[in-house]
Amino acid sequence: MKIIDIRTMRGPSYWSVKHTKLIVMKVDLAEFAGTWSNAIPELPAKFMELFPNIGQPQPGGISGRQSPKHPPLNEDQLNDGEPLGHVIQHVALELQRLAGMPVYWGKSYPAREEGVEYVVFAYQEERAGRRAAEHAVEIVEALCKQEPVNLKPIIDELHEIREDEFIGPSTYSIVAEAASRNIPYIQLKNSSIIQLGYGVNQKRIWATTTSFTSHAGVEVAGNKNRTKAMLNDAGVPVPRGTTVYSEDGLRDAIDELGFPIVTKPLDGNHGKGATIRIMNWEDAAAGLKAAQEYSRAVIVEQFVEGFDFRLLVVNGKLIAAAKRTPAAVTGDGRSTIKQLIDKVNEDPRRGVGHEKVLTSIKADKHTLDILEGKSLTLESVLPAGETLYLKSTANISTGGTATDVTDNMHPYNVLLAERVAGIVGLDICGIDLMATDIAVPLNESRGAVIEVNAAPGFRMHIAPADGLPRNVAAPVVDMLFPPGSTARIPIIAITGTNGKTTTTRLIAHMVTSKGYKVGFTTTDGIYIQGVQLQKGDCTGGQSAEFVLKDPTVNYAVLETARGGMLRSGLGFHTCDIAVVTNVAADHLGLRDIYTVEEMAAVKGVLPRTVRKNGWAVLNADDDLVYAMARTVDCRVALFSMRDDNPRIREHVEAGGVAAVYEEGYVTIYRNSYKLRIDRAAEFPITLGGRAGFNIENSLAAALAGYLAGFDKDEIKTALRTFIPSATKTPGRMNIYNFPDFEVIVDYAHNTAGITKFAEFMAATPATHKIGIVSGLGDRRDEDTLGFARIAGRIFDEVILRQDRDLRGKSAEFLRDIMERGLRLDKPDLKITYIEKEPDAIDHLLQHTPQGGVGVIFTENISATLAKLDEFEKTSAVS
């Protein structure tokens, strides 16, 4: 078996719009064809023995119901000859589940190549998903070869990745709550910081600190002495204590406070380095040493009798309270302490780290020290009914448990908690206190506030061992996004084979003219408020996220190309308006897309992401684009270059919205009304109406603007003021009017694009038409031949060059096929072969006659435009 290709989807994609976190793997299985059905009869039974739970019903979603589309794998299916790709899919999912990542969705199907299959499955953590894919192939291959398989190291590895990558239960709860409210989120690169919302409306969380968390509040909470002094001054009961740095200081503190005492690092957290209920000097010295592993300064306090409680305050309101119990075992008179720990850890609610509701108990050095202090070992047997606490603190992360007591809180204690959060200055505040009874006012129960925590954990409240779980994430999201506020910014996304870059720029110009701070992406870069911040093809998911993460942007216009959707999916889950310009034969044969219909399915991902009340703007003149209307779950608007298009008539009669090129005008149809925007010839982008393809782009842009709420005059002004130029539309119909001739720079690179360009050239008078063209190595031979044939029809003379990147083809092959295509209809066409583009441009500038037109279909847009700019300066001087 061999993995041919493996990709990671991070958004809606060709393989699924709903399931956005997917591994897409292409596997060569030809060597083992038929293995499951007949080669090794005992193989299915061995497989089920290795994965006994793979045949159990799995939840299909939040409801927990089994999904009929993705039933569990069972031995009968294997005996009947289940495809190997399907088996690999199930193994990859089961490996992740065994490592604490509950993922269930997947599919598999044959590729075009014989013996090759696609395996597509969900992941929780990206790195774990990719490793699960690789291990799944290795395991199935080993089984086919009747080799032994050891799952433990594989599960351990995936488990370790999960613990490294998982954002944690507290952060996850906030993200899940935000997602349930349709608030988008992005995990910032190489961090656990989560951005909620887009652009100017974004907020950020890091664990349970937020954009609103006060740095001063965190500093106060991090200094326990300062916290205690502030609380004491405000009348909050706190234990007496002092700070020491040495054993001499510790002796003085004990003389003043007496036993029992507590030692803990000055700036510690999560109970690290803390020792409680110290009753003698030896334990006190040991406690000092343990604390100084985390901080030179050590707090020594009176030990306050009672139970450990954690109170959670969010945005000034008490949200939840939990009674915490340290990790413990209870003797039965027979079992050793180690056996009792193992038995407690058998609880299915316990797991490694933050994997589950509770954390497994580890007999670490701290535990062994506690046992030694009680003259016990792990092999000691506890008397029946005796409880032994294995940790000195009640932290959930060390195996402790929590019981919800929110409803038992006395009003005095509620007020106390809310005052403490305000005194320290934290928007999300965890308050630790000791008290005999939380239902009694703290000042009456001789309890005390022990500690105040910034970024408190939510796990004990979300899923307590006993009592009611509390949705403590909801008030956090309420605080970040109060009722009436929005987390999103408008998104207009554009895709298609040709015209998408120009349409994107037109729409971005229109939105900018309205006064918005626009971020937009194109094939030539990323622009924030008109400034190009990145160069190159920026039409993938990462580029979209670049815009959506920018804190100054309040409107996004995103060109979305085939490559990004196939490589990693979209960079957003929903948009407000999606525009599809057209679908034609281009890039076929790349990334396993072989037909125009398959390409349409790729482009069709975008309109399927439009929110329910948004709009899909579709080209009614293109059969494949028009058919996308059947796949969307939003409103549909159509545009057409033909005012007699029956699809438009039917759509409008049914109450739909459309834009039509009618009697020279760009016109919006709505019901029985017509809104004429302006004569298309008045838009500079149409070059006086000669550039029909840019009339079509103007239709799409005008319709998108109308649906976005812009009025007629705003749309008209925007289209009239969009001046095509080398800076505004680089490589798209850039016209240089030199003294004796004209040069046009364009990016037509496929048959459909050059066909429309040919219509423009037919309407362009010239004494002589010369074109610089090249063949592209990543196109099918028939596509290259068709492109060359049309180019041969357009020009009186052709300069044939080569791209720097031949993309898998030889220069000789491309030259030969291009020359054949150019001469299919003009056998005597003059062709001059000049390999390098700069040399070809020099030849064009030297040989274009007076009144002639030279056309450069360029590879290097910036270099070509720079060369022409320099030539223009030289021409002006001479």
PDB file of C-alpha atoms in Angstrom, residues 201-334:
ATOM      1  CA  ASN A 201     -15.823  42.926  15.375  1.00  0.00           C
ATOM      2  CA  GLN A 202     -13.372  40.261  16.558  1.00  0.00           C
ATOM      3  CA  LYS A 203     -12.700  39.405  20.175  1.00  0.00           C
ATOM      4  CA  ARG A 204     -10.020  37.043  21.443  1.00  0.00           C
ATOM      5  CA  ILE A 205      -9.778  34.454  24.174  1.00  0.00           C
ATOM      6  CA  TRP A 206      -6.754  32.674  25.574  1.00  0.00           C
ATOM      7  CA  ALA A 207      -7.894  29.925  27.909  1.00  0.00           C
ATOM      8  CA  THR A 208     -10.376  31.967  29.974  1.00  0.00           C
ATOM      9  CA  THR A 209      -8.738  35.350  29.575  1.00  0.00           C
ATOM     10  CA  THR A 210     -10.410  37.595  27.023  1.00  0.00           C
ATOM     11  CA  SER A 211      -9.981  40.826  25.111  1.00  0.00           C
ATOM     12  CA  PHE A 212     -11.598  42.480  28.128  1.00  0.00           C
ATOM     13  CA  THR A 213      -9.314  40.958  30.767  1.00  0.00           C
ATOM     14  CA  SER A 214      -7.380  43.651  32.613  1.00  0.00           C
ATOM     15  CA  HIS A 215      -3.615  43.255  32.618  1.00  0.00           C
ATOM     16  CA  ALA A 216      -3.569  44.973  36.003  1.00  0.00           C
ATOM     17  CA  GLY A 217      -6.141  42.476  37.297  1.00  0.00           C
ATOM     18  CA  VAL A 218      -4.005  39.553  36.129  1.00  0.00           C
ATOM     19  CA  GLU A 219      -0.958  41.104  37.804  1.00  0.00           C
ATOM     20  CA  VAL A 220      -2.822  41.562  41.090  1.00  0.00           C
ATOM     21  CA  ALA A 221      -4.170  37.990  41.035  1.00  0.00           C
ATOM     22  CA  GLY A 222      -0.681  36.704  40.236  1.00  0.00           C
ATOM     23  CA  ASN A 223       0.764  38.258  43.395  1.00  0.00           C
ATOM     24  CA  LYS A 224      -0.913  36.508  46.289  1.00  0.00           C
ATOM     25  CA  ASN A 225       0.389  38.943  48.921  1.00  0.00           C
ATOM     26  CA  ARG A 226      -0.940  41.941  47.040  1.00  0.00           C
ATOM     27  CA  THR A 227      -4.279  40.182  46.496  1.00  0.00           C
ATOM     28  CA  LYS A 228      -4.605  39.328  50.175  1.00  0.00           C
ATOM     29  CA  ALA A 229      -3.764  42.889  51.252  1.00  0.00           C
ATOM     30  CA  MET A 230      -6.335  44.401  48.881  1.00  0.00           C
ATOM     31  CA  LEU A 231      -9.029  41.978  50.012  1.00  0.00           C
ATOM     32  CA  ASN A 232      -8.220  42.466  53.668  1.00  0.00           C
ATOM     33  CA  ASP A 233      -8.491  46.247  53.243  1.00  0.00           C
ATOM     34  CA  ALA A 234     -11.917  45.737  51.676  1.00  0.00           C
ATOM     35  CA  GLY A 235     -13.195  43.646  54.603  1.00  0.00           C
ATOM     36  CA  VAL A 236     -12.927  40.276  52.902  1.00  0.00           C
ATOM     37  CA  PRO A 237     -11.954  37.448  55.297  1.00  0.00           C
ATOM     38  CA  VAL A 238      -8.470  36.180  54.406  1.00  0.00           C
ATOM     39  CA  PRO A 239      -6.043  33.964  56.350  1.00  0.00           C
ATOM     40  CA  ARG A 240      -3.212  35.625  58.233  1.00  0.00           C
ATOM     41  CA  GLY A 241       0.177  35.011  56.746  1.00  0.00           C
ATOM     42  CA  THR A 242       3.516  36.317  55.556  1.00  0.00           C
ATOM     43  CA  THR A 243       6.124  35.820  52.857  1.00  0.00           C
ATOM     44  CA  VAL A 244       9.380  34.024  53.552  1.00  0.00           C
ATOM     45  CA  TYR A 245      12.534  33.283  51.575  1.00  0.00           C
ATOM     46  CA  SER A 246      14.440  30.889  53.824  1.00  0.00           C
ATOM     47  CA  GLU A 247      14.108  28.402  56.650  1.00  0.00           C
ATOM     48  CA  ASP A 248      14.909  31.172  59.137  1.00  0.00           C
ATOM     49  CA  GLY A 249      11.997  33.180  57.834  1.00  0.00           C
ATOM     50  CA  LEU A 250       9.838  30.062  57.964  1.00  0.00           C
ATOM     51  CA  ARG A 251      10.664  29.552  61.669  1.00  0.00           C
ATOM     52  CA  ASP A 252       9.683  33.147  62.417  1.00  0.00           C
ATOM     53  CA  ALA A 253       6.403  32.707  60.551  1.00  0.00           C
ATOM     54  CA  ILE A 254       5.554  29.536  62.446  1.00  0.00           C
ATOM     55  CA  ASP A 255       6.319  31.254  65.736  1.00  0.00           C
ATOM     56  CA  GLU A 256       3.810  33.957  64.802  1.00  0.00           C
ATOM     57  CA  LEU A 257       1.082  31.850  63.177  1.00  0.00           C
ATOM     58  CA  GLY A 258       1.417  28.458  64.844  1.00  0.00           C
ATOM     59  CA  PHE A 259       0.317  25.179  63.271  1.00  0.00           C
ATOM     60  CA  PRO A 260      -1.468  24.133  61.100  1.00  0.00           C
ATOM     61  CA  ILE A 261      -0.109  26.168  58.175  1.00  0.00           C
ATOM     62  CA  VAL A 262      -0.061  26.243  54.381  1.00  0.00           C
ATOM     63  CA  THR A 263       2.971  26.920  52.154  1.00  0.00           C
ATOM     64  CA  LYS A 264       2.672  27.933  48.513  1.00  0.00           C
ATOM     65  CA  PRO A 265       4.714  29.845  45.914  1.00  0.00           C
ATOM     66  CA  LEU A 266       4.033  33.569  45.709  1.00  0.00           C
ATOM     67  CA  ASP A 267       3.159  33.483  42.010  1.00  0.00           C
ATOM     68  CA  GLY A 268       2.058  29.865  41.593  1.00  0.00           C
ATOM     69  CA  ASN A 269      -1.122  28.501  40.016  1.00  0.00           C
ATOM     70  CA  HIS A 270      -3.119  25.295  39.675  1.00  0.00           C
ATOM     71  CA  GLY A 271      -1.949  24.241  43.146  1.00  0.00           C
ATOM     72  CA  LYS A 272       1.630  23.708  41.959  1.00  0.00           C
ATOM     73  CA  GLY A 273       4.113  23.700  44.830  1.00  0.00           C
ATOM     74  CA  ALA A 274       1.421  24.085  47.492  1.00  0.00           C
ATOM     75  CA  THR A 275       1.328  22.034  50.713  1.00  0.00           C
ATOM     76  CA  ILE A 276      -1.620  22.237  53.115  1.00  0.00           C
ATOM     77  CA  ARG A 277      -2.361  21.310  56.705  1.00  0.00           C
ATOM     78  CA  ILE A 278       1.281  21.248  57.788  1.00  0.00           C
ATOM     79  CA  MET A 279       1.495  20.169  61.451  1.00  0.00           C
ATOM     80  CA  ASN A 280       5.252  19.938  62.176  1.00  0.00           C
ATOM     81  CA  TRP A 281       8.605  21.482  61.333  1.00  0.00           C
ATOM     82  CA  GLU A 282       9.787  18.658  59.047  1.00  0.00           C
ATOM     83  CA  ASP A 283       6.723  18.953  56.821  1.00  0.00           C
ATOM     84  CA  ALA A 284       7.030  22.751  56.893  1.00  0.00           C
ATOM     85  CA  ALA A 285      10.639  22.588  55.650  1.00  0.00           C
ATOM     86  CA  ALA A 286       9.574  20.139  52.936  1.00  0.00           C
ATOM     87  CA  GLY A 287       6.714  22.474  51.963  1.00  0.00           C
ATOM     88  CA  LEU A 288       9.131  25.397  51.687  1.00  0.00           C
ATOM     89  CA  LYS A 289      11.364  23.393  49.383  1.00  0.00           C
ATOM     90  CA  ALA A 290       8.423  22.275  47.206  1.00  0.00           C
ATOM     91  CA  ALA A 291       7.166  25.857  46.862  1.00  0.00           C
ATOM     92  CA  GLN A 292      10.596  27.230  45.986  1.00  0.00           C
ATOM     93  CA  GLU A 293      10.698  25.014  42.923  1.00  0.00           C
ATOM     94  CA  TYR A 294       8.253  27.556  41.447  1.00  0.00           C
ATOM     95  CA  SER A 295       9.055  30.780  43.284  1.00  0.00           C
ATOM     96  CA  ARG A 296      11.849  32.033  45.540  1.00  0.00           C
ATOM     97  CA  ALA A 297       9.239  33.878  47.613  1.00  0.00           C
ATOM     98  CA  VAL A 298       6.934  31.534  49.560  1.00  0.00           C
ATOM     99  CA  ILE A 299       3.675  32.420  51.269  1.00  0.00           C
ATOM    100  CA  VAL A 300       3.118  30.933  54.720  1.00  0.00           C
ATOM    101  CA  GLU A 301      -0.492  31.151  55.919  1.00  0.00           C
ATOM    102  CA  GLN A 302      -2.742  29.860  58.617  1.00  0.00           C
ATOM    103  CA  PHE A 303      -4.527  26.718  57.523  1.00  0.00           C
ATOM    104  CA  VAL A 304      -8.268  27.414  57.455  1.00  0.00           C
ATOM    105  CA  GLU A 305     -10.407  24.413  58.380  1.00  0.00           C
ATOM    106  CA  GLY A 306     -13.239  23.472  56.072  1.00  0.00           C
ATOM    107  CA  PHE A 307     -13.963  22.364  52.541  1.00  0.00           C
ATOM    108  CA  ASP A 308     -12.391  23.713  49.362  1.00  0.00           C
ATOM    109  CA  PHE A 309     -14.803  25.744  47.211  1.00  0.00           C
ATOM    110  CA  ARG A 310     -14.285  27.402  43.833  1.00  0.00           C
ATOM    111  CA  LEU A 311     -16.559  30.297  42.894  1.00  0.00           C
ATOM    112  CA  LEU A 312     -16.717  31.579  39.321  1.00  0.00           C
ATOM    113  CA  VAL A 313     -17.602  35.187  38.548  1.00  0.00           C
ATOM    114  CA  VAL A 314     -18.086  36.392  34.962  1.00  0.00           C
ATOM    115  CA  ASN A 315     -18.644  40.033  34.104  1.00  0.00           C
ATOM    116  CA  GLY A 316     -19.380  40.881  37.723  1.00  0.00           C
ATOM    117  CA  LYS A 317     -21.953  38.093  38.284  1.00  0.00           C
ATOM    118  CA  LEU A 318     -21.549  34.838  40.194  1.00  0.00           C
ATOM    119  CA  ILE A 319     -22.101  32.090  37.642  1.00  0.00           C
ATOM    120  CA  ALA A 320     -21.214  28.848  39.399  1.00  0.00           C
ATOM    121  CA  ALA A 321     -19.811  27.342  42.580  1.00  0.00           C
ATOM    122  CA  ALA A 322     -18.219  23.951  43.122  1.00  0.00           C
ATOM    123  CA  LYS A 323     -17.012  22.024  46.122  1.00  0.00           C
ATOM    124  CA  ARG A 324     -13.666  20.448  45.286  1.00  0.00           C
ATOM    125  CA  THR A 325     -12.313  17.257  46.775  1.00  0.00           C
ATOM    126  CA  PRO A 326      -8.688  16.174  46.383  1.00  0.00           C
ATOM    127  CA  ALA A 327      -7.888  12.915  44.637  1.00  0.00           C
ATOM    128  CA  ALA A 328      -8.637  10.151  47.125  1.00  0.00           C
ATOM    129  CA  VAL A 329      -9.245   6.442  47.570  1.00  0.00           C
ATOM    130  CA  THR A 330     -11.353   4.603  50.129  1.00  0.00           C
ATOM    131  CA  GLY A 331     -10.093   1.341  51.615  1.00  0.00           C
ATOM    132  CA  ASP A 332     -11.908  -1.985  51.450  1.00  0.00           C
ATOM    133  CA  GLY A 333      -9.632  -3.903  53.817  1.00  0.00           C
ATOM    134  CA  ARG A 334      -8.239  -6.060  51.001  1.00  0.00           C
TER     135      ARG A 334
END
